[in-house]
Amino acid sequence: MSTGVGLNCPGCAAEVHQQDRFCENCGQELGGKRIALPNNEPGPPSVCDGCGGLKYDGDGYCVDCGQLRGAPDRFDADLGAVAVVTDRGISHARNEDAVAAAVLDGTGGAPRTVVIVVADGVSSSEDPQVASGTAARTGVDACRTALLDGLPAAEAAMAGLAAAAQAVRDIAVADGHAPSCTYVSAVVRADADGTEITIANVGDSRAYWLHADAPDEPGNPPSQRLTSDDSWAQALVDAGAMDEQAAMNDPRAHTLIRWLGADGPAKPWSDSCIRTMRTTGPGVLLLCSDGLWNYLSDATALAEVATATAPAVAARELVEFALRCGGSDNITVAIVPVPQPGEVK
């Protein structure tokens, strides 16, 4: 909703308004920065797996043997307010994870808002990488639009989730074709008194609130997982049938009971899929696929790595940890630094 406050386009300095999506003078998109990965940009030339050549045509095919150029194993981006990394891992032939993020510029003196989505393609479905990419991009865009329209964070997070679920359902081109994925999103919005973190999730990608070891601080919750997995293991724990360690050792532990896809319900989320937490910081919000938490799921242990260095460095170190442990799945990490209220800009 418009506040009537005049702003300036970062591209041409022409006057714009809070509700504007594009600058009428130069056409630049307003409302901050966005990123979506993997972006399928090939990057620097690499040796062809088929013949060892280094020359490719405009479509990415080797000019000597015709083999399609492989995608990089890793994509990363640092937007300052959020750092993201997604890696193919060691065992998978392709990356079926996806991550998208947007940083919305503050208006009228307000601080920035960060929106992130991590999606993990279900490998047993067809075209899982299409599902995860669609969910991540659609979820961020829909949530961002809702926030720019003035909706509260919880409503915007649900708008993003609903749009992502429908977009993934729409991918199906025939009966039995149901690309599927998990979904976890966050809206991080700071004010003078602290930071509000709103989470939405379907499946077993996770969100964690993490901060370094310190005496108990009123207003700053301890390191903890913020999401509940929609999985067989979590169902066993919730039913009191097993403790978490025993449930994770069950061969059906990672079987999903909720996911995004045409083979699931139109509203695949649970009634408790949205959670909001407030903190006075400092700390970091971590979103990740199970390619990381399969190897490191304890919040305190995650905090030791995630809070020790700058977010972009910490994200890479967590990915490297998962690779050293075996890299049996794709690995995606997103880290948002949360400062103390006095440090908010």
Coordinates of C-alpha atoms in Angstrom, one line a residue:
M1 CA 0.0 0.0 0.0
S2 CA 1.3 3.5 -0.8
T3 CA 2.5 5.7 2.0
G4 CA 2.7 8.7 -0.2
V5 CA 6.5 8.9 0.5
G6 CA 8.5 9.9 -2.6
L7 CA 11.5 7.6 -3.4
N8 CA 14.1 7.6 -6.2
C9 CA 14.9 5.0 -8.8
P10 CA 18.3 3.5 -8.2
G11 CA 18.9 3.4 -12.0
C12 CA 18.1 7.0 -13.1
A13 CA 17.1 8.8 -9.8
A14 CA 13.6 9.6 -11.1
E15 CA 10.9 9.9 -8.5
V16 CA 9.0 6.7 -7.9
H17 CA 6.5 5.5 -5.2
Q18 CA 6.4 2.6 -2.9
Q19 CA 3.7 0.7 -4.8
D20 CA 5.6 1.1 -8.2
R21 CA 7.0 -2.1 -9.6
F22 CA 9.0 -0.5 -12.4
C23 CA 10.4 3.0 -13.0
E24 CA 8.3 4.8 -15.5
N25 CA 11.3 6.8 -16.7
C26 CA 13.9 4.1 -17.4
G27 CA 12.0 0.8 -16.9
Q28 CA 14.2 -0.6 -14.1
E29 CA 12.5 -3.1 -11.8
L30 CA 12.1 -1.7 -8.3
G31 CA 11.8 -3.3 -4.9
G32 CA 15.3 -4.7 -4.4
K33 CA 17.5 -7.6 -5.7
R34 CA 16.6 -11.2 -6.6
I35 CA 18.6 -14.4 -7.4
A36 CA 17.5 -17.9 -8.4
L37 CA 19.9 -20.8 -8.6
P38 CA 20.9 -23.0 -10.4
N39 CA 20.6 -20.6 -13.3
N40 CA 22.0 -23.0 -15.9
E41 CA 24.6 -20.4 -17.0
P42 CA 27.6 -22.5 -18.0
G43 CA 30.4 -20.3 -16.6
P44 CA 34.0 -20.6 -17.7
P45 CA 34.8 -23.3 -20.4
S46 CA 35.4 -26.7 -19.0
V47 CA 36.8 -29.8 -20.6
C48 CA 34.3 -31.8 -22.6
D49 CA 33.5 -35.1 -20.9
G50 CA 33.2 -36.8 -24.3
C51 CA 36.5 -35.8 -26.0
G52 CA 38.4 -33.4 -23.8
G53 CA 37.7 -30.4 -26.1
L54 CA 37.2 -26.9 -24.9
K55 CA 35.2 -25.4 -27.8
Y56 CA 31.4 -25.2 -27.7
D57 CA 28.7 -23.8 -30.0
G58 CA 26.2 -21.2 -29.0
D59 CA 23.8 -23.9 -27.6
G60 CA 26.5 -25.5 -25.4
Y61 CA 27.4 -28.5 -27.6
C62 CA 31.0 -29.6 -28.1
V63 CA 32.1 -28.6 -31.7
D64 CA 34.3 -31.7 -31.9
C65 CA 32.0 -34.5 -30.6
G66 CA 28.6 -32.9 -30.1
Q67 CA 28.2 -33.7 -26.4
L68 CA 26.2 -31.2 -24.4
R69 CA 28.3 -29.2 -22.0
G70 CA 27.8 -30.1 -18.4
A71 CA 26.5 -27.6 -15.8
P72 CA 28.8 -26.4 -13.0
D73 CA 28.7 -28.5 -9.8
R74 CA 28.1 -25.4 -7.7
F75 CA 26.3 -22.1 -7.8
D76 CA 26.5 -19.4 -5.2
A77 CA 25.5 -15.8 -4.6
D78 CA 26.0 -13.2 -1.9
L79 CA 23.4 -10.5 -1.7
G80 CA 24.7 -9.1 1.5
A81 CA 21.5 -9.6 3.4
V82 CA 21.5 -13.3 2.4
A83 CA 24.1 -15.8 1.1
V84 CA 23.1 -18.9 -0.8
V85 CA 25.0 -22.0 -2.1
T86 CA 23.6 -25.0 -4.0
D87 CA 25.9 -27.9 -4.9
R88 CA 25.3 -31.1 -6.9
G89 CA 27.1 -33.2 -4.3
I90 CA 29.1 -36.3 -5.1
S91 CA 26.6 -39.1 -5.9
H92 CA 24.0 -37.4 -8.0
A93 CA 24.4 -36.8 -11.7
R94 CA 22.6 -33.5 -11.5
N95 CA 21.4 -30.9 -9.0
E96 CA 17.7 -31.3 -8.2
D97 CA 17.7 -28.6 -5.5
A98 CA 16.9 -25.0 -6.1
V99 CA 17.1 -21.8 -4.1
A100 CA 15.8 -18.3 -4.7
A101 CA 16.0 -15.1 -2.7
A102 CA 14.9 -11.5 -2.8
V103 CA 16.0 -8.5 -0.8
L104 CA 13.4 -5.8 -0.7
D105 CA 14.6 -2.3 -0.2
G106 CA 13.4 -0.5 2.9
T107 CA 11.1 2.5 2.3
G108 CA 10.5 5.6 4.5
G109 CA 13.4 4.7 6.7
A110 CA 12.4 1.1 7.2
P111 CA 15.0 -1.7 7.1
R112 CA 15.2 -4.3 4.4
T113 CA 13.1 -7.4 4.2
V114 CA 14.6 -10.7 3.0
V115 CA 12.6 -13.5 1.3
I116 CA 14.2 -17.0 0.7
V117 CA 12.9 -20.3 -0.7
V118 CA 14.8 -23.6 -0.7
A119 CA 13.2 -26.5 -2.7
D120 CA 14.5 -30.1 -3.0
G121 CA 13.3 -32.1 -6.0
V122 CA 11.9 -35.6 -5.2
S123 CA 14.3 -37.9 -7.0
S124 CA 11.7 -40.6 -7.5
S125 CA 9.5 -38.2 -9.5
E126 CA 10.0 -37.3 -13.1
D127 CA 11.8 -33.9 -13.8
P128 CA 12.4 -33.1 -10.1
Q129 CA 14.7 -30.3 -11.0
V130 CA 11.9 -28.6 -12.9
A131 CA 9.7 -28.8 -9.8
S132 CA 12.2 -27.4 -7.4
G133 CA 13.3 -24.5 -9.7
T134 CA 9.6 -23.6 -10.4
A135 CA 8.8 -23.7 -6.7
A136 CA 11.7 -21.6 -5.6
R137 CA 11.2 -18.9 -8.2
T138 CA 7.4 -18.8 -7.9
G139 CA 7.4 -18.8 -4.2
V140 CA 9.8 -15.9 -3.8
D141 CA 8.1 -13.8 -6.5
A142 CA 4.6 -14.4 -5.1
C143 CA 5.7 -13.7 -1.5
R144 CA 7.6 -10.6 -2.7
T145 CA 4.6 -9.2 -4.5
A146 CA 2.4 -9.8 -1.5
L147 CA 4.8 -7.9 0.8
L148 CA 5.0 -5.0 -1.7
D149 CA 1.2 -5.0 -1.7
G150 CA 1.3 -4.5 2.1
L151 CA 0.3 -8.0 3.3
P152 CA 1.7 -9.1 6.7
A153 CA 4.6 -11.6 6.6
A154 CA 2.5 -14.7 7.5
E155 CA 0.0 -13.9 4.8
A156 CA 2.7 -13.2 2.3
A157 CA 4.5 -16.5 3.2
M158 CA 1.3 -18.4 2.6
A159 CA 0.7 -16.6 -0.7
G160 CA 4.2 -17.7 -1.8
L161 CA 3.6 -21.3 -0.7
A162 CA 0.2 -21.5 -2.4
A163 CA 1.5 -20.0 -5.6
A164 CA 4.5 -22.4 -5.6
A165 CA 2.2 -25.4 -5.0
Q166 CA -0.1 -24.5 -7.9
A167 CA 2.9 -23.8 -10.2
V168 CA 4.4 -27.2 -9.5
R169 CA 1.0 -28.9 -10.1
D170 CA 0.8 -27.0 -13.4
I171 CA 4.0 -28.6 -14.7
A172 CA 2.3 -31.9 -15.2
V173 CA 1.7 -32.5 -18.9
A174 CA 0.0 -35.9 -18.7
D175 CA -1.5 -38.3 -16.2
G176 CA 1.3 -39.8 -14.2
H177 CA 3.7 -37.0 -14.9
A178 CA 4.1 -35.3 -11.5
P179 CA 7.4 -33.5 -10.9
S180 CA 7.6 -33.0 -7.1
C181 CA 9.6 -31.2 -4.5
T182 CA 9.8 -30.1 -0.9
Y183 CA 9.6 -26.4 0.1
V184 CA 10.8 -24.2 2.9
S185 CA 10.6 -20.4 2.9
A186 CA 11.4 -17.5 5.2
V187 CA 10.5 -13.8 5.5
V188 CA 13.0 -11.9 7.6
R189 CA 12.0 -8.4 8.6
A190 CA 13.8 -6.2 11.1
D191 CA 12.5 -3.2 13.1
A192 CA 13.8 -1.0 15.9
D193 CA 13.0 -3.7 18.5
G194 CA 14.3 -6.8 16.8
T195 CA 13.7 -9.1 13.9
E196 CA 10.6 -11.1 12.9
I197 CA 11.2 -14.4 11.2
T198 CA 8.3 -16.1 9.4
I199 CA 8.7 -19.7 8.1
A200 CA 6.6 -21.9 5.8
N201 CA 7.4 -25.5 4.9
V202 CA 6.1 -28.6 3.2
G203 CA 8.4 -31.7 3.2
D204 CA 11.7 -32.1 4.9
S205 CA 13.8 -29.2 3.9
R206 CA 14.5 -27.2 7.1
A207 CA 14.9 -23.9 8.8
Y208 CA 17.1 -23.2 11.9
W209 CA 17.6 -20.2 14.2
L210 CA 21.2 -20.2 15.3
H211 CA 23.4 -18.1 17.5
A212 CA 26.7 -18.4 19.1
D213 CA 27.0 -19.8 22.6
A214 CA 26.3 -17.1 25.1
P215 CA 24.5 -16.6 28.4
D216 CA 20.7 -16.7 28.1
E217 CA 19.5 -13.4 26.5
P218 CA 15.9 -12.3 27.1
G219 CA 14.3 -11.9 23.7
N220 CA 16.9 -14.1 21.8
P221 CA 15.7 -17.7 21.7
P222 CA 18.3 -20.5 21.8
S223 CA 19.5 -22.2 18.7
Q224 CA 16.7 -24.5 17.5
R225 CA 15.0 -26.0 14.5
L226 CA 12.1 -23.9 13.3
T227 CA 10.4 -26.5 11.1
S228 CA 8.7 -29.9 11.5
D229 CA 9.4 -32.4 8.8
D230 CA 6.5 -33.8 6.8
S231 CA 8.2 -37.3 6.9
W232 CA 7.6 -40.8 8.1
A233 CA 10.3 -40.3 10.8
Q234 CA 8.7 -37.2 12.2
A235 CA 5.3 -38.9 12.2
L236 CA 6.8 -41.7 14.3
V237 CA 8.2 -39.2 16.7
D238 CA 5.0 -37.2 16.9
A239 CA 3.0 -40.3 17.6
G240 CA 5.4 -41.3 20.4
A241 CA 6.3 -44.5 18.7
M242 CA 10.1 -43.8 18.6
D243 CA 12.6 -41.2 19.7
E244 CA 14.2 -39.1 16.9
Q245 CA 17.4 -41.1 16.7
A246 CA 15.5 -44.4 16.4
A247 CA 13.0 -42.9 13.9
M248 CA 15.8 -41.7 11.6
N249 CA 17.3 -45.2 11.6
D250 CA 14.0 -46.6 10.2
P251 CA 14.4 -47.5 6.5
R252 CA 11.3 -45.4 5.8
A253 CA 12.6 -42.3 7.6
H254 CA 12.9 -40.0 4.6
T255 CA 9.6 -41.0 3.1
L256 CA 7.6 -37.8 2.6
I257 CA 4.0 -37.6 3.8
R258 CA 3.5 -34.1 2.2
W259 CA 5.1 -32.5 -0.9
L260 CA 4.4 -30.2 -3.8
G261 CA 3.3 -32.0 -6.9
A262 CA 0.4 -33.0 -9.1
D263 CA 0.2 -36.4 -7.4
G264 CA -0.5 -34.7 -4.1
P265 CA -3.5 -32.6 -2.8
A266 CA -4.1 -29.1 -4.1
K267 CA -3.4 -27.8 -0.6
P268 CA -0.5 -30.0 0.5
W269 CA 0.5 -28.0 3.6
S270 CA -0.4 -28.8 7.2
D271 CA -2.4 -26.4 9.5
S272 CA 0.9 -25.7 11.3
C273 CA 3.1 -25.1 8.3
I274 CA 3.5 -21.4 9.2
R275 CA 5.6 -20.3 12.2
T276 CA 6.7 -16.9 13.3
M277 CA 9.5 -16.1 15.8
R278 CA 10.8 -12.8 17.1
T279 CA 14.4 -12.3 18.2
T280 CA 16.6 -9.4 19.4
G281 CA 19.6 -11.2 17.8
P282 CA 22.3 -11.5 17.0
G283 CA 22.3 -14.8 15.1
V284 CA 21.6 -16.3 11.8
L285 CA 18.7 -17.9 10.0
L286 CA 19.7 -21.1 8.1
L287 CA 17.6 -22.7 5.4
C288 CA 18.8 -26.0 4.0
S289 CA 17.9 -29.2 2.1
D290 CA 18.4 -32.6 3.7
G291 CA 21.7 -32.9 1.8
L292 CA 23.2 -30.8 4.7
W293 CA 21.1 -31.9 7.7
N294 CA 21.5 -35.6 6.9
Y295 CA 25.1 -35.1 8.1
L296 CA 24.6 -32.2 10.6
S297 CA 21.2 -31.8 12.1
D298 CA 21.9 -30.6 15.7
A299 CA 21.2 -26.8 16.0
T300 CA 24.1 -26.2 18.4
A301 CA 26.6 -27.9 16.1
L302 CA 25.2 -26.0 13.1
A303 CA 25.6 -22.7 15.0
E304 CA 29.3 -23.3 15.7
V305 CA 29.9 -23.2 11.9
A306 CA 27.1 -20.8 10.7
T307 CA 27.9 -18.0 13.2
A308 CA 31.7 -18.2 13.2
T309 CA 32.4 -16.4 9.9
A310 CA 30.7 -14.2 7.3
P311 CA 27.5 -15.8 5.9
A312 CA 28.9 -16.5 2.4
V313 CA 31.9 -18.2 4.0
A314 CA 29.8 -20.1 6.5
A315 CA 27.5 -21.3 3.7
R316 CA 30.4 -22.7 1.7
E317 CA 31.9 -24.3 4.8
L318 CA 28.7 -26.1 5.6
V319 CA 28.5 -27.4 2.0
E320 CA 32.1 -28.5 2.2
F321 CA 31.3 -30.4 5.4
A322 CA 28.5 -32.3 3.7
L323 CA 30.8 -33.2 0.8
R324 CA 33.5 -34.4 3.2
C325 CA 30.9 -36.6 4.9
G326 CA 29.9 -38.3 1.6
G327 CA 27.9 -35.8 -0.4
S328 CA 25.2 -38.4 -1.1
D329 CA 22.6 -35.8 -2.0
N330 CA 22.4 -32.4 -3.5
I331 CA 23.2 -29.7 -0.9
T332 CA 21.6 -26.3 -0.6
V333 CA 22.3 -23.7 2.1
A334 CA 20.9 -20.2 2.6
I335 CA 22.1 -18.0 5.5
V336 CA 20.6 -14.7 6.6
P337 CA 22.5 -12.7 9.2
V338 CA 20.4 -11.1 12.0
P339 CA 22.0 -8.2 13.9
Q340 CA 21.1 -6.7 17.2
P341 CA 18.4 -4.0 16.9
G342 CA 20.9 -1.2 17.3
E343 CA 22.9 -2.5 14.3
V344 CA 19.9 -2.7 11.9
K345 CA 20.3 -0.5 8.9

